[in-house]
Each structure stands twice: as structure tokens, then as C-alpha cells.
Short mmCIF file of C-alpha atoms in Angstrom, two decimals:
data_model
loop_
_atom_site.label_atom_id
_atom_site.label_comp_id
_atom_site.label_asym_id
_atom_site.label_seq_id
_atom_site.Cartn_x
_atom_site.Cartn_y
_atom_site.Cartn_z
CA UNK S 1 0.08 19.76 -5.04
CA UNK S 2 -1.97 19.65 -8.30
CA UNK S 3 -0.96 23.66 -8.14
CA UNK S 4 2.67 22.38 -9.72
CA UNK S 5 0.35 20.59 -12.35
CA UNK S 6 -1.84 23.19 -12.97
CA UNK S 7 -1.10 26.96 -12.56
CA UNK S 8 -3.07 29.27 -11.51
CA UNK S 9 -4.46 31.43 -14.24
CA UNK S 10 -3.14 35.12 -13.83
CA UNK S 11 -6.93 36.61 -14.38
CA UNK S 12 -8.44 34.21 -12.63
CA UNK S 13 -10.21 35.76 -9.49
CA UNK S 14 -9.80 34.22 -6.06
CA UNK S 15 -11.96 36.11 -2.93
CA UNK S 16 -11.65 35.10 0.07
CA UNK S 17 -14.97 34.98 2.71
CA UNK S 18 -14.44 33.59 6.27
CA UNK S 19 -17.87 31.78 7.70
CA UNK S 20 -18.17 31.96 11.73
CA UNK S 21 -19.86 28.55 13.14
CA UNK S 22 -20.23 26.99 16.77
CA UNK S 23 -17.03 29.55 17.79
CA UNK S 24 -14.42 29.09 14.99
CA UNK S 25 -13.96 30.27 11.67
CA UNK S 26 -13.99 28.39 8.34
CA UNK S 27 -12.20 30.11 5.82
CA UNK S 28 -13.51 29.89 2.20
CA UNK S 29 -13.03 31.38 -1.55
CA UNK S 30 -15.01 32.26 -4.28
CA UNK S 31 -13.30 31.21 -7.57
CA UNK S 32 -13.81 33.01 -10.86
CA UNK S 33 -12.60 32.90 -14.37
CA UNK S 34 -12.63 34.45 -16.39
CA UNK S 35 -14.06 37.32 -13.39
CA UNK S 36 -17.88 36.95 -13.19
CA UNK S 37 -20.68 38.07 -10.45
CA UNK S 38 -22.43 35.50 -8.97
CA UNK S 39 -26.35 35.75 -9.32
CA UNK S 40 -27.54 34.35 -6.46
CA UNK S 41 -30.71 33.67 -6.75
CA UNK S 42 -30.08 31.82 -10.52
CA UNK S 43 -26.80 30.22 -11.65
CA UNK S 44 -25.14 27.19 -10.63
CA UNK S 45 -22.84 27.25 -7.75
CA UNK S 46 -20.08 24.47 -7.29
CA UNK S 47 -18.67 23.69 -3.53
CA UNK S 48 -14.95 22.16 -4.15
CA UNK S 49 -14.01 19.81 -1.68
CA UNK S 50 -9.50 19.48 -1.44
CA UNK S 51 -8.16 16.16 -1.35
CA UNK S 52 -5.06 15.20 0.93
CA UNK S 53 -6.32 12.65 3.32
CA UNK S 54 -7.95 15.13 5.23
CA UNK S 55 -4.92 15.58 6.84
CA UNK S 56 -3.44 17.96 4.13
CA UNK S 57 -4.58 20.39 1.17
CA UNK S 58 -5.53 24.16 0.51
CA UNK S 59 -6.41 26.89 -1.54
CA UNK S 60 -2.34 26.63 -3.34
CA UNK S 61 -2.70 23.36 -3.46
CA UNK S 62 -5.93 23.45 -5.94
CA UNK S 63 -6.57 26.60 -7.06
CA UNK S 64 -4.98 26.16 -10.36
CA UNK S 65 -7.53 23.45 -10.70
CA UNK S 66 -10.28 25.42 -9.52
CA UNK S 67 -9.97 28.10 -11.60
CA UNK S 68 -9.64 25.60 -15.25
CA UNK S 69 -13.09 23.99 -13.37
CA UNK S 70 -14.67 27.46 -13.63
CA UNK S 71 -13.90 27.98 -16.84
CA UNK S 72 -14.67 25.01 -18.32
CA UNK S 73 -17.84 24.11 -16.32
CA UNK S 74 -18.72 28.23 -17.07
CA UNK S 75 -19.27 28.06 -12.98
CA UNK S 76 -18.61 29.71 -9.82
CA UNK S 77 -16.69 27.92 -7.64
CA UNK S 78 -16.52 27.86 -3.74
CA UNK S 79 -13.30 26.69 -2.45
CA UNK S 80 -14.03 25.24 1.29
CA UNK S 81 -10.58 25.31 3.41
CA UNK S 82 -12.15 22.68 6.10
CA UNK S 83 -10.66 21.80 9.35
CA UNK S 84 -7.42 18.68 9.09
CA UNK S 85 -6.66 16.22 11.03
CA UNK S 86 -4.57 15.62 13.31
CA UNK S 87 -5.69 18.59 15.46
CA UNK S 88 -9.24 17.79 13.88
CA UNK S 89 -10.23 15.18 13.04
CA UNK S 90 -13.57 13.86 11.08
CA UNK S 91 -16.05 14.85 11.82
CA UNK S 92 -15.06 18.39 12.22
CA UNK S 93 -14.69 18.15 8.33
CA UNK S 94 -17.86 17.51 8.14
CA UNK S 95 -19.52 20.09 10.43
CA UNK S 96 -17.40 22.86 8.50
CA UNK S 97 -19.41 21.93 5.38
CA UNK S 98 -22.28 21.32 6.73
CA UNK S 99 -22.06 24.83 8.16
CA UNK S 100 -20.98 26.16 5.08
CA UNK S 101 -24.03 25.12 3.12
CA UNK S 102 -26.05 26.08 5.78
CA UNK S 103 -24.76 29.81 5.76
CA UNK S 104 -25.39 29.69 1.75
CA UNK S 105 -29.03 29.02 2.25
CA UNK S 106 -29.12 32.64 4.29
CA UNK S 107 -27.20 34.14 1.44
CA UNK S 108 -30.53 33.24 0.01
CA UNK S 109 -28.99 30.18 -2.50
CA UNK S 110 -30.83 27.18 -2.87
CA UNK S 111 -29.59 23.46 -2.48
CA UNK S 112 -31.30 23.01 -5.72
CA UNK S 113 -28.18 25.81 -7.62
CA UNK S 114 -25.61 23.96 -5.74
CA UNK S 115 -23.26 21.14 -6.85
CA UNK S 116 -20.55 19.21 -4.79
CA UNK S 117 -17.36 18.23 -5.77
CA UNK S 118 -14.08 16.67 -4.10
CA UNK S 119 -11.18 14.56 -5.07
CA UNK S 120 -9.94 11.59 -3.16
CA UNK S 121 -10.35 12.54 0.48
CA UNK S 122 -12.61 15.69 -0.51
CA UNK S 123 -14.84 12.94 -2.26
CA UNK S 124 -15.23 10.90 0.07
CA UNK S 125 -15.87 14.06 2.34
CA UNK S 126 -18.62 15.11 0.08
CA UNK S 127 -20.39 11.76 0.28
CA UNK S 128 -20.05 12.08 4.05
CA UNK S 129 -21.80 15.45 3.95
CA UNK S 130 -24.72 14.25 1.62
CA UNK S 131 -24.84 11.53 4.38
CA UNK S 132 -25.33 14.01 7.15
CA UNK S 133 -27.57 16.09 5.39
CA UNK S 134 -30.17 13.21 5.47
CA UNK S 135 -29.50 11.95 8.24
CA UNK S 136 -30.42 15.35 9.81
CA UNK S 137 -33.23 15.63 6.88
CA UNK S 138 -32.27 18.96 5.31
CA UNK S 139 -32.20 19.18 1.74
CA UNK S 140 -29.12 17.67 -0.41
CA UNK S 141 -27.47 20.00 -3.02
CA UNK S 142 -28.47 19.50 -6.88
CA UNK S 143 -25.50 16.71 -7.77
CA UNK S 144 -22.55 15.19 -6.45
CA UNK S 145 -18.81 14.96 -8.67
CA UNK S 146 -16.49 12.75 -6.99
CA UNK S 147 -12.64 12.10 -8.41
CA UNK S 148 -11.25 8.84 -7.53
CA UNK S 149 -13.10 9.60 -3.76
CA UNK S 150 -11.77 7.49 -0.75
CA UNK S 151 -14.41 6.16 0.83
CA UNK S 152 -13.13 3.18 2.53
CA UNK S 153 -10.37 3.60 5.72
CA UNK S 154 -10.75 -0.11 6.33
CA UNK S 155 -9.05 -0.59 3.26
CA UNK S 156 -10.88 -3.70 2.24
CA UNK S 157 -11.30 -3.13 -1.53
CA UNK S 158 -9.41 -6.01 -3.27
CA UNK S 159 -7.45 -3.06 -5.48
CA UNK S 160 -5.03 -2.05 -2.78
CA UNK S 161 -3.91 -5.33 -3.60
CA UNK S 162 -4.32 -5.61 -6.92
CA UNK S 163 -3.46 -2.45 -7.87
CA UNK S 164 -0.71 -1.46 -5.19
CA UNK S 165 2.44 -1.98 -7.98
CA UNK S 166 0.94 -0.15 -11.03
CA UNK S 167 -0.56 3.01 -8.85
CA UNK S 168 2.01 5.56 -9.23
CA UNK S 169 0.65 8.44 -6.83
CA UNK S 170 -0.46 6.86 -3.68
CA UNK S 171 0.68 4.08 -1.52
CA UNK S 172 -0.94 1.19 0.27
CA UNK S 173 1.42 2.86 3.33
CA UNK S 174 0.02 6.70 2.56
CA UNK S 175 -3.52 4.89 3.25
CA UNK S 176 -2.42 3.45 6.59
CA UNK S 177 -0.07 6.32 7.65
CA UNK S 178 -3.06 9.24 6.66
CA UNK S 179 -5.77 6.89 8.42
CA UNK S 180 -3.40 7.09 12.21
CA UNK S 181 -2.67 10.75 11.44
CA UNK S 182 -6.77 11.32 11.45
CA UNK S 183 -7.77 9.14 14.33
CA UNK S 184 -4.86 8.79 16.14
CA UNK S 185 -2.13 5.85 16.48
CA UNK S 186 -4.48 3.63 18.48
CA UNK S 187 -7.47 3.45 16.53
CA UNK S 188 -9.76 0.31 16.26
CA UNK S 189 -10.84 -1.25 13.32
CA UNK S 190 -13.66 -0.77 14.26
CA UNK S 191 -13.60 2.91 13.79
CA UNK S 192 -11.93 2.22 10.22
CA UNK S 193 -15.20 0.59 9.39
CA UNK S 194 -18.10 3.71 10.92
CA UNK S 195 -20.19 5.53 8.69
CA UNK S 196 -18.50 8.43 10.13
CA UNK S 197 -15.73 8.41 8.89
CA UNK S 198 -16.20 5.75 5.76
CA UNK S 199 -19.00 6.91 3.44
CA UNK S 200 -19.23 3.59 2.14
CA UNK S 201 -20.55 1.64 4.87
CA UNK S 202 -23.55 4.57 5.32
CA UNK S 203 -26.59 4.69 3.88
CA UNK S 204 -26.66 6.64 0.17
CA UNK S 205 -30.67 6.18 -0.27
CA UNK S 206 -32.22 9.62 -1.22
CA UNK S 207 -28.58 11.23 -2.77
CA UNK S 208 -29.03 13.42 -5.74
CA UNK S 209 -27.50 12.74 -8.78
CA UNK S 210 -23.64 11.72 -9.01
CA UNK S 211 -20.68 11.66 -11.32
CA UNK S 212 -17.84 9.36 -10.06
CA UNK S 213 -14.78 9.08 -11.56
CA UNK S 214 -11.67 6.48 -11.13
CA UNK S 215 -8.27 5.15 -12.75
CA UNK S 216 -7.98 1.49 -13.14
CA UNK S 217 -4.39 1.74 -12.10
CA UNK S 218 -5.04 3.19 -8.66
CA UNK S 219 -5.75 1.68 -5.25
CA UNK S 220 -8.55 3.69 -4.36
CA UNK S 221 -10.35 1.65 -8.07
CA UNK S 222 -12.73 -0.54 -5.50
CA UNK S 223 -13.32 2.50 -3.34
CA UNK S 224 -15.42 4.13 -6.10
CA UNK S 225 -16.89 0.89 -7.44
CA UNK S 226 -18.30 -0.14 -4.16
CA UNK S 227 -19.98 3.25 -3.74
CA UNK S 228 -21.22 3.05 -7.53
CA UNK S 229 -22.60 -0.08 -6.78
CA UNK S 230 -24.13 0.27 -3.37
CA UNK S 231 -25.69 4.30 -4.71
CA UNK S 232 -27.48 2.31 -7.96
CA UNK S 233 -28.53 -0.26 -5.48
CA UNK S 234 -29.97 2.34 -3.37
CA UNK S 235 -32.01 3.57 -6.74
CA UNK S 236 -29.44 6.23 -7.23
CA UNK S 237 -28.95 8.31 -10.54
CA UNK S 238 -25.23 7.30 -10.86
CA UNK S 239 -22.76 7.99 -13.73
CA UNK S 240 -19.74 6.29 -13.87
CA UNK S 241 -16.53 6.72 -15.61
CA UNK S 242 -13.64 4.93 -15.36
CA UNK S 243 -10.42 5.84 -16.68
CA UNK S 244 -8.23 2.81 -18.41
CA UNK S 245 -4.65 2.31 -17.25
CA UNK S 246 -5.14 6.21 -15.65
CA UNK S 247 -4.05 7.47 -12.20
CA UNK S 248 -5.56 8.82 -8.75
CA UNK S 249 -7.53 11.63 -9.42
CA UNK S 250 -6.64 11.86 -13.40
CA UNK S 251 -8.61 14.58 -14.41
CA UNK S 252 -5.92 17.32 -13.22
CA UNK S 253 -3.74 15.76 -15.88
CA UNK S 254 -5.86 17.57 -18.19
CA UNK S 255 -3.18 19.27 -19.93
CA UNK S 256 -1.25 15.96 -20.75
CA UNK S 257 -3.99 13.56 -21.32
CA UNK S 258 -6.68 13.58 -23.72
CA UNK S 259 -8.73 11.30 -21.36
CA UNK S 260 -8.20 13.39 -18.50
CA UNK S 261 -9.83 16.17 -20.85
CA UNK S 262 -13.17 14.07 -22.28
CA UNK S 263 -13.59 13.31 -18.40
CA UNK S 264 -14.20 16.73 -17.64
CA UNK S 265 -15.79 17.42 -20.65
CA UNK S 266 -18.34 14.95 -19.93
CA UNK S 267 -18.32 16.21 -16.24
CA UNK S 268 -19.51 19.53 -17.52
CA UNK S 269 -22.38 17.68 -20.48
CA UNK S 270 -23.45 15.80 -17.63
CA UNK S 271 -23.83 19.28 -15.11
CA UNK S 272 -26.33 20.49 -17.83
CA UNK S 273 -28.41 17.07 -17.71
CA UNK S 274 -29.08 17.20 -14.07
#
């Protein structure tokens, strides 16, 4: 939980909205701090995607986060608590946000106000959604943050090799044991390897703007590269930033590392540019 990393801010102001699609409920939260009102027809608006391998993850886990993100990025933030596996697996991840964005454009804000942003399995799940959003030709938000995203189930990036004994957070066996929670003990390979559920084999022609961010000490380093490098190839506007010796999702480490720190700081110049 980055929540044990991070506290949440005492002022900070969390308020909970629940969105009704095709029968269920997907509960969400507005994130302020310091406590602003949302103009909704003006400023910025920045949809946080939770990692946990989709299987795991919620508003304790990274509202601590959340709430630094909004004050730093001077933002308001909308916390999505998306469907988990194994009860749901992708891509009923992907429909919640889908829906969610969808239900935004009623409350009369534009793609063109709205960022996304995810860590590790929320990254990848943002780069899903951007995915879907084309595919089903509706309009992609404004830009697209991704920490250390996971991107790749098949796990054929030559870092969970080379990076599986200096990657202190996650485990070549978290990777394996998260991918059977989501699809289920007796999945193919085949599945490991669909656009569905592994943003990197899609197509990422016509994505807006993105920021992705990795440690070269973790085993998710080749998950982000391959992306970087397929998005440019695709004529995408892609900044990259890689953090040296650093962890899975550094930039919650803010507190401790300087790095961590500049990496959000030039997450937020880079918000302003786009």
C-alpha cells in the first residue's frame, strides 16, 4: 500500500460519487487539496488509475498519493475504484473506465480537460482504455501518465530476466501468480499475448500525448520501453523518463528520493506543455 508510504493529508478532501453502468455500480472519488471546486467546463481534470495487478488496490491504498498529486500538479483528481479480478476480470476494468469517461462527458467535461494516469497495472489499464476508445472511435482524453505500467502478461521483456535479482518490490512469481488470479489457472498463452488484456501488442496509432516513467532496477523496465518504442513508432508524442538504479513505480518515494521528486516535477512541467 503506497498509503503506508504516503499519508493521507488531514485537509485533503476525498468525495465519494458512485457511477451506475450496464446494471452495476462503479464507485469513484473526487480528490482535493488543498479543498478546491472543480470548474467544469475549464480546468484540468486527472482520472487516477490504482495499481495492484488488477487483482488488488483502492482508495486506502493510494489516496495519500492522490492527494500529494493534487497538490503538486494544482489538479483535481478522480480516483476510479474499477472492478478486480478474480471475480472480474479484464475487460470489466476496462468497461468501468470507459463508462466512467463516458458519464464525464454528460457532466458536460471535455476529453480535451482530461488527463489519465495509472501505475503498474493502472498503467497498463490506461493504455488499454486509450486503446478502446479508438477502437470504438470516440475521442481520447488530453494526455496519458503512466508509472512503471505493465503492459506485457506474456512476460517476454528480457528484464524479468535481467532485472529479476536487483528489483526489490515485485517478483518474476507476483507476475505469474497475478496473471492466473485474472484469467484463471488454465489460461493459454495465447490469451497472455491479446490486445485485450496486453496493451502492448495493440495498436497505439492516434494516442494523445504520454509521459512514461520506469526504474532500471525493476522487471516491468522492458514493459515501458517496448510501449515507448512501439507509441514513437506509431508517430506518437512520447516522453520518457527513466529512473537509474530506481524501483517499480518510484515516484511515491517522493519523500525519500530526490529523483522520485524531479519525476513528478517534470510530470507536472510537462502537464502544462500539452
Amino acid at each position: 500500500s503506497t498509503n503506508s508510504i504516503i499519508p493521507k493529508p488531514s485537509q485533503c478532501q476525498i468525495n465519494k460519487e458512485v457511477f451506475v453502468h450496464d446494471g452495476h455500480s462503479v464507485d469513484t472519488y473526487w480528490i482535493n487539496y488543498p479543498p478546491r471546486k472543480l470548474q467544469k467546463d475549464s480546468d484540468k481534470l486527472l482520472l487516477y488509475f490504482h495499481g495492484g495487478g488488477y487483482v488488488s488496490g483502492d482508495i486506502q491504498s493510494h489516496s495519500g498519493f492522490e492527494c500529494h498529486l493534487s497538490e503538486l500538479f494544482n489538479i483535481t483528481i478522480l480516483h476510479v475504484e474499477y472492478r478486480l479480478g478474480p471475480e472480474h476480470p479484464l475487460p470489466a476494468a476496462v468497461d468501468d473506465a470507459i463508462a466512467i469517461y463516458r458519464a464525464l462527458f454528460y457532466q458536460k467535461i471535455s476529453p480535451s480537460q482530461m488527463l489519465f494516469m495509472g501505475d503498474s497495472a493502472g498503467g497498463g489499464l490506461v493504455l488499454l482504455t486509450i486503446q478502446a476508445l479508438l477502437a470504438h472511435q470516440l475521442p481520447v482524453p488530453r494526455g496519458v501518465i503512466a508509472l512503471s505500467p505493465w503492459t506485457d502478461l506474456s512476460t517476454s521483456g528480457e528484464s524479468y530476466k535481467r532485472n529479476r535479482e536487483i528489483d526489490v518490490l515485485l517478483y518474476g512469481d507476483d507476475i505469474d501468480w497475478g496473471a492466473s488470479q485474472l484469467l484463471g489457472p488454465n489460461h493459454s498463452q495465447l490469451l497472455l499475448n491479446s490486445p485485450l488484456v496486453s496493451p502492448l501488442f495493440g495498436s497505439f496509432k492516434g494516442f494523445p500525448p504520454m509521459f512514461i516513467n520506469v526504474g532500471t532496477a525493476e522487471i516491468l523496465e522492458d514493459d515501458a520501453r517496448q510501449v515507448v518504442k512501439k507509441a514513437q513508432e506509431a508517430g506518437v508524442d512520447v516522453k520518457f523518463e527513466e529512473g537509474l538504479h530506481l524501483m517499480h513505480v518510484y515516484p511515491v518515494f517522493f519523500s525519500y528520493y530526490p529523483e522520485a521528486r524531479n519525476t513528478l516535477d517534470n510530470i507536472n512541467k510537462w502537464i502544462q506543455t500539452i
